[in-house]
PDB file of C-alpha atoms in Angstrom:
ATOM      1  CA  MET F   1       0.000   0.000   0.000  1.00 44.00           C
ATOM      2  CA  ALA F   2       1.346   3.449  -0.938  1.00 46.00           C
ATOM      3  CA  ARG F   3       2.193   5.902   1.798  1.00 42.00           C
ATOM      4  CA  PRO F   4      -0.293   8.817   1.997  1.00 43.00           C
ATOM      5  CA  GLN F   5       1.082  11.981   0.454  1.00 45.00           C
ATOM      6  CA  ALA F   6       0.563  15.503   1.747  1.00 49.00           C
ATOM      7  CA  PRO F   7      -0.887  17.955  -0.767  1.00 51.00           C
ATOM      8  CA  ARG F   8       1.746  19.546  -3.034  1.00 50.00           C
ATOM      9  CA  GLY F   9       3.317  22.511  -1.279  1.00 67.00           C
ATOM     10  CA  HIS F  10       2.243  21.298   2.151  1.00 80.00           C
ATOM     11  CA  GLY F  11       5.788  20.216   3.034  1.00 88.00           C
ATOM     12  CA  ARG F  12       7.232  23.577   2.013  1.00 93.00           C
ATOM     13  CA  ARG F  13       4.606  25.390   4.097  1.00 93.00           C
ATOM     14  CA  ARG F  14       5.416  23.235   7.131  1.00 95.00           C
ATOM     15  CA  VAL F  15       9.138  23.988   6.770  1.00 96.00           C
ATOM     16  CA  ILE F  16       8.448  27.713   6.426  1.00 95.00           C
ATOM     17  CA  ASP F  17       6.142  27.765   9.470  1.00 94.00           C
ATOM     18  CA  ALA F  18       8.655  25.831  11.580  1.00 96.00           C
ATOM     19  CA  ALA F  19      11.469  28.101  10.420  1.00 95.00           C
ATOM     20  CA  VAL F  20       9.525  31.246  11.379  1.00 92.00           C
ATOM     21  CA  GLU F  21       8.994  29.865  14.878  1.00 92.00           C
ATOM     22  CA  LEU F  22      12.656  28.959  15.260  1.00 94.00           C
ATOM     23  CA  PHE F  23      13.894  32.202  13.679  1.00 92.00           C
ATOM     24  CA  ALA F  24      11.796  34.136  16.218  1.00 88.00           C
ATOM     25  CA  GLU F  25      13.338  32.175  19.069  1.00 89.00           C
ATOM     26  CA  HIS F  26      16.962  31.764  17.911  1.00 91.00           C
ATOM     27  CA  GLY F  27      17.442  34.191  15.024  1.00 90.00           C
ATOM     28  CA  VAL F  28      18.292  33.096  11.514  1.00 93.00           C
ATOM     29  CA  SER F  29      21.973  32.622  12.354  1.00 91.00           C
ATOM     30  CA  GLY F  30      21.112  30.545  15.409  1.00 92.00           C
ATOM     31  CA  THR F  31      18.735  28.234  13.535  1.00 94.00           C
ATOM     32  CA  SER F  32      20.140  25.270  11.640  1.00 94.00           C
ATOM     33  CA  LEU F  33      18.457  23.065   9.077  1.00 95.00           C
ATOM     34  CA  GLN F  34      18.832  20.241  11.582  1.00 96.00           C
ATOM     35  CA  MET F  35      16.879  22.266  14.156  1.00 96.00           C
ATOM     36  CA  ILE F  36      14.101  22.790  11.620  1.00 97.00           C
ATOM     37  CA  ALA F  37      14.078  19.070  10.817  1.00 96.00           C
ATOM     38  CA  ASP F  38      13.991  18.169  14.525  1.00 97.00           C
ATOM     39  CA  HIS F  39      11.158  20.640  15.116  1.00 96.00           C
ATOM     40  CA  LEU F  40       9.160  18.953  12.342  1.00 96.00           C
ATOM     41  CA  GLY F  41      10.114  15.430  13.350  1.00 95.00           C
ATOM     42  CA  VAL F  42      11.643  14.703   9.945  1.00 95.00           C
ATOM     43  CA  THR F  43      15.140  14.110   8.629  1.00 94.00           C
ATOM     44  CA  LYS F  44      17.395  16.908   7.470  1.00 94.00           C
ATOM     45  CA  ALA F  45      17.171  15.327   4.020  1.00 94.00           C
ATOM     46  CA  ALA F  46      13.411  15.972   4.055  1.00 94.00           C
ATOM     47  CA  VAL F  47      14.090  19.667   4.700  1.00 95.00           C
ATOM     48  CA  TYR F  48      16.725  19.679   1.926  1.00 92.00           C
ATOM     49  CA  TYR F  49      14.142  18.143  -0.393  1.00 94.00           C
ATOM     50  CA  GLN F  50      11.990  21.256   0.087  1.00 94.00           C
ATOM     51  CA  PHE F  51      14.802  23.850   0.284  1.00 94.00           C
ATOM     52  CA  HIS F  52      18.431  23.534  -0.738  1.00 92.00           C
ATOM     53  CA  ALA F  53      19.740  26.044   1.818  1.00 93.00           C
ATOM     54  CA  LYS F  54      18.630  28.078   4.806  1.00 93.00           C
ATOM     55  CA  GLU F  55      18.864  31.192   2.626  1.00 94.00           C
ATOM     56  CA  ASP F  56      16.154  29.692   0.390  1.00 94.00           C
ATOM     57  CA  ILE F  57      13.925  29.293   3.444  1.00 95.00           C
ATOM     58  CA  VAL F  58      14.511  32.923   4.455  1.00 94.00           C
ATOM     59  CA  LEU F  59      13.655  34.049   0.917  1.00 93.00           C
ATOM     60  CA  ALA F  60      10.493  31.923   1.016  1.00 93.00           C
ATOM     61  CA  VAL F  61       9.510  33.494   4.351  1.00 91.00           C
ATOM     62  CA  LEU F  62      10.063  36.933   2.813  1.00 89.00           C
ATOM     63  CA  GLY F  63       8.516  36.011  -0.550  1.00 88.00           C
ATOM     64  CA  GLU F  64       4.847  36.831  -0.011  1.00 86.00           C
ATOM     65  CA  ALA F  65       5.647  40.055   1.840  1.00 89.00           C
ATOM     66  CA  LEU F  66       8.068  41.145  -0.875  1.00 90.00           C
ATOM     67  CA  ASP F  67       5.468  40.472  -3.583  1.00 93.00           C
ATOM     68  CA  GLU F  68       3.012  42.656  -1.663  1.00 94.00           C
ATOM     69  CA  MET F  69       5.675  45.337  -1.244  1.00 95.00           C
ATOM     70  CA  ALA F  70       6.471  45.304  -4.965  1.00 96.00           C
ATOM     71  CA  ALA F  71       2.776  45.847  -5.747  1.00 97.00           C
ATOM     72  CA  PHE F  72       2.230  48.807  -3.420  1.00 97.00           C
ATOM     73  CA  VAL F  73       5.580  50.384  -4.350  1.00 98.00           C
ATOM     74  CA  ALA F  74       4.620  50.207  -8.043  1.00 98.00           C
ATOM     75  CA  ASP F  75       1.222  51.714  -7.208  1.00 98.00           C
ATOM     76  CA  ALA F  76       2.868  54.536  -5.254  1.00 98.00           C
ATOM     77  CA  GLU F  77       5.410  55.191  -8.014  1.00 98.00           C
ATOM     78  CA  ALA F  78       2.542  55.606 -10.490  1.00 98.00           C
ATOM     79  CA  ARG F  79       1.144  58.552  -8.506  1.00 97.00           C
ATOM     80  CA  THR F  80       1.753  62.017  -9.896  1.00 96.00           C
ATOM     81  CA  SER F  81       1.846  63.770  -6.527  1.00 96.00           C
ATOM     82  CA  THR F  82       4.849  63.051  -4.300  1.00 95.00           C
ATOM     83  CA  ASP F  83       2.657  63.518  -1.202  1.00 94.00           C
ATOM     84  CA  ASP F  84       0.110  61.036  -2.554  1.00 96.00           C
ATOM     85  CA  ALA F  85       2.922  58.617  -3.443  1.00 97.00           C
ATOM     86  CA  ALA F  86       4.324  58.850   0.109  1.00 96.00           C
ATOM     87  CA  MET F  87       0.890  58.173   1.632  1.00 96.00           C
ATOM     88  CA  VAL F  88       0.271  55.156  -0.642  1.00 97.00           C
ATOM     89  CA  ALA F  89       3.722  53.851   0.310  1.00 97.00           C
ATOM     90  CA  LEU F  90       3.052  54.403   4.019  1.00 97.00           C
ATOM     91  CA  ARG F  91      -0.357  52.680   3.871  1.00 97.00           C
ATOM     92  CA  GLY F  92       1.262  49.779   2.045  1.00 97.00           C
ATOM     93  CA  LEU F  93       4.020  49.546   4.635  1.00 96.00           C
ATOM     94  CA  VAL F  94       1.528  49.564   7.507  1.00 97.00           C
ATOM     95  CA  ASP F  95      -0.655  46.916   5.839  1.00 96.00           C
ATOM     96  CA  LEU F  96       2.429  44.812   5.108  1.00 95.00           C
ATOM     97  CA  MET F  97       3.572  44.925   8.711  1.00 93.00           C
ATOM     98  CA  ILE F  98       0.073  44.187  10.047  1.00 94.00           C
ATOM     99  CA  GLY F  99      -0.373  41.273   7.663  1.00 92.00           C
ATOM    100  CA  HIS F 100       3.013  39.764   8.507  1.00 90.00           C
ATOM    101  CA  ARG F 101       3.515  40.513  12.196  1.00 88.00           C
ATOM    102  CA  LYS F 102       4.882  37.046  12.956  1.00 85.00           C
ATOM    103  CA  GLU F 103       7.396  37.135  10.110  1.00 88.00           C
ATOM    104  CA  VAL F 104       8.482  40.691  10.951  1.00 86.00           C
ATOM    105  CA  ALA F 105       9.080  39.640  14.543  1.00 83.00           C
ATOM    106  CA  ALA F 106      11.124  36.650  13.417  1.00 84.00           C
ATOM    107  CA  LEU F 107      13.289  38.473  10.889  1.00 86.00           C
ATOM    108  CA  MET F 108      13.571  42.090  12.005  1.00 83.00           C
ATOM    109  CA  ARG F 109      17.066  43.301  12.774  1.00 78.00           C
ATOM    110  CA  ASP F 110      18.646  39.931  12.064  1.00 87.00           C
ATOM    111  CA  PRO F 111      22.088  40.512  10.511  1.00 90.00           C
ATOM    112  CA  GLU F 112      21.777  37.312   8.468  1.00 90.00           C
ATOM    113  CA  VAL F 113      18.528  38.585   6.922  1.00 89.00           C
ATOM    114  CA  GLU F 114      20.209  41.906   6.137  1.00 88.00           C
ATOM    115  CA  ARG F 115      23.067  40.018   4.446  1.00 89.00           C
ATOM    116  CA  ILE F 116      20.624  37.945   2.387  1.00 89.00           C
ATOM    117  CA  MET F 117      18.683  41.046   1.367  1.00 86.00           C
ATOM    118  CA  ALA F 118      21.886  42.850   0.362  1.00 86.00           C
ATOM    119  CA  ALA F 119      23.041  39.831  -1.654  1.00 89.00           C
ATOM    120  CA  HIS F 120      19.818  39.945  -3.677  1.00 86.00           C
ATOM    121  CA  GLY F 121      20.015  43.323  -5.367  1.00 84.00           C
ATOM    122  CA  ASP F 122      16.380  43.222  -6.483  1.00 87.00           C
ATOM    123  CA  LEU F 123      15.228  42.937  -2.845  1.00 84.00           C
ATOM    124  CA  ASP F 124      17.574  45.662  -1.668  1.00 83.00           C
ATOM    125  CA  SER F 125      16.434  47.835  -4.573  1.00 90.00           C
ATOM    126  CA  LEU F 126      12.778  47.358  -3.614  1.00 92.00           C
ATOM    127  CA  VAL F 127      13.471  48.623  -0.085  1.00 90.00           C
ATOM    128  CA  GLY F 128      15.386  51.547  -1.595  1.00 93.00           C
ATOM    129  CA  ARG F 129      12.432  52.406  -3.840  1.00 96.00           C
ATOM    130  CA  LEU F 130      10.078  52.358  -0.840  1.00 96.00           C
ATOM    131  CA  THR F 131      12.430  54.599   1.129  1.00 96.00           C
ATOM    132  CA  ALA F 132      12.695  57.035  -1.804  1.00 97.00           C
ATOM    133  CA  LEU F 133       8.898  57.274  -1.978  1.00 97.00           C
ATOM    134  CA  LEU F 134       8.666  58.107   1.723  1.00 97.00           C
ATOM    135  CA  LEU F 135      11.532  60.611   1.517  1.00 97.00           C
ATOM    136  CA  GLY F 136      10.269  62.380  -1.577  1.00 95.00           C
ATOM    137  CA  PRO F 137      12.526  64.428  -3.845  1.00 94.00           C
ATOM    138  CA  SER F 138      15.268  66.476  -2.138  1.00 93.00           C
ATOM    139  CA  PRO F 139      14.628  65.449   1.472  1.00 95.00           C
ATOM    140  CA  ASP F 140      16.148  67.649   4.138  1.00 96.00           C
ATOM    141  CA  LEU F 141      17.582  66.320   7.402  1.00 96.00           C
ATOM    142  CA  ARG F 142      14.259  66.665   9.221  1.00 95.00           C
ATOM    143  CA  ARG F 143      12.451  64.574   6.585  1.00 96.00           C
ATOM    144  CA  ARG F 144      15.157  61.894   6.694  1.00 97.00           C
ATOM    145  CA  ILE F 145      14.814  61.703  10.483  1.00 96.00           C
ATOM    146  CA  VAL F 146      11.020  61.509  10.289  1.00 96.00           C
ATOM    147  CA  VAL F 147      11.121  58.747   7.656  1.00 96.00           C
ATOM    148  CA  SER F 148      13.574  56.810   9.809  1.00 95.00           C
ATOM    149  CA  VAL F 149      11.349  57.189  12.874  1.00 95.00           C
ATOM    150  CA  VAL F 150       8.159  56.306  10.978  1.00 95.00           C
ATOM    151  CA  GLY F 151       9.710  53.269   9.259  1.00 93.00           C
ATOM    152  CA  ALA F 152      11.244  51.906  12.444  1.00 92.00           C
ATOM    153  CA  GLY F 153       8.114  52.766  14.415  1.00 93.00           C
ATOM    154  CA  VAL F 154       5.791  50.920  12.052  1.00 94.00           C
ATOM    155  CA  ALA F 155       7.975  47.807  12.201  1.00 90.00           C
ATOM    156  CA  GLN F 156       8.454  48.038  15.969  1.00 92.00           C
ATOM    157  CA  ALA F 157       4.747  48.516  16.629  1.00 93.00           C
ATOM    158  CA  GLY F 158       4.055  45.164  14.995  1.00 88.00           C
ATOM    159  CA  ILE F 159       6.384  43.269  17.312  1.00 88.00           C
ATOM    160  CA  ASP F 160       6.221  45.315  20.518  1.00 91.00           C
ATOM    161  CA  PRO F 161       5.027  43.116  23.412  1.00 90.00           C
ATOM    162  CA  MET F 162       3.303  46.181  24.857  1.00 94.00           C
ATOM    163  CA  LEU F 163       1.035  46.168  21.775  1.00 93.00           C
ATOM    164  CA  ALA F 164       0.654  42.393  21.408  1.00 89.00           C
ATOM    165  CA  GLU F 165      -2.981  42.402  22.570  1.00 93.00           C
ATOM    166  CA  VAL F 166      -3.939  45.246  20.214  1.00 94.00           C
ATOM    167  CA  ASP F 167      -5.987  43.870  17.327  1.00 94.00           C
ATOM    168  CA  ASP F 168      -4.745  44.436  13.795  1.00 94.00           C
ATOM    169  CA  GLU F 169      -7.390  46.969  12.775  1.00 96.00           C
ATOM    170  CA  THR F 170      -6.887  49.148  15.856  1.00 96.00           C
ATOM    171  CA  LEU F 171      -3.122  49.104  15.378  1.00 96.00           C
ATOM    172  CA  ARG F 172      -3.517  49.859  11.669  1.00 96.00           C
ATOM    173  CA  SER F 173      -5.802  52.827  12.416  1.00 96.00           C
ATOM    174  CA  GLY F 174      -3.388  54.217  14.984  1.00 95.00           C
ATOM    175  CA  LEU F 175      -0.398  53.912  12.684  1.00 96.00           C
ATOM    176  CA  LEU F 176      -2.290  55.462   9.765  1.00 95.00           C
ATOM    177  CA  GLU F 177      -3.299  58.365  11.972  1.00 94.00           C
ATOM    178  CA  LEU F 178       0.163  59.045  13.372  1.00 94.00           C
ATOM    179  CA  GLY F 179       2.382  58.198  10.377  1.00 93.00           C
ATOM    180  CA  PRO F 180       0.915  60.693   7.904  1.00 93.00           C
ATOM    181  CA  SER F 181       0.865  63.462  10.487  1.00 92.00           C
ATOM    182  CA  LEU F 182       4.558  62.915  11.146  1.00 92.00           C
ATOM    183  CA  LEU F 183       5.391  62.824   7.438  1.00 91.00           C
ATOM    184  CA  ARG F 184       3.347  65.968   6.724  1.00 87.00           C
ATOM    185  CA  GLY F 185       5.013  67.741   9.644  1.00 83.00           C
ATOM    186  CA  ALA F 186       8.410  67.065   8.148  1.00 73.00           C
TER     187      ALA F 186
END
């Protein structure tokens, strides 16, 4: 009798979910493929069957979020007003963080993730395009500071234990009230 098979893609999803949990606990650098295999109760070969390297798992974890980012960045870049473009970019960033709180928590500020992003120029370029939209043309020092604070604040709000019990819509509303006022004040 043939062994039952999981639906196609199910194994990849399980590896990604396990990796996110372990990345949140140990960081990307502190998580090995063996740890992921042990967490799933499978062999390391089974993990290798789904992903050839830990970097591939990180890219898979980032994949959906990066696709979303590419879409809202393109939408913002199509705007004729730089203020409108910045607001579309900010709304997209807030929605991205809200929709991927667990992944943001697992990957934020991890030097290994930064190295992977830098090694993939298209990913690094996408972040640069988002930053340029928020900065606008010819940003002064005040604007650069505000964009830094808003960007870091949006990401931090999604992982801050003090805000863990805040539901997504309430957090989204708060960020979309404060973020634009800070950007306009710059």
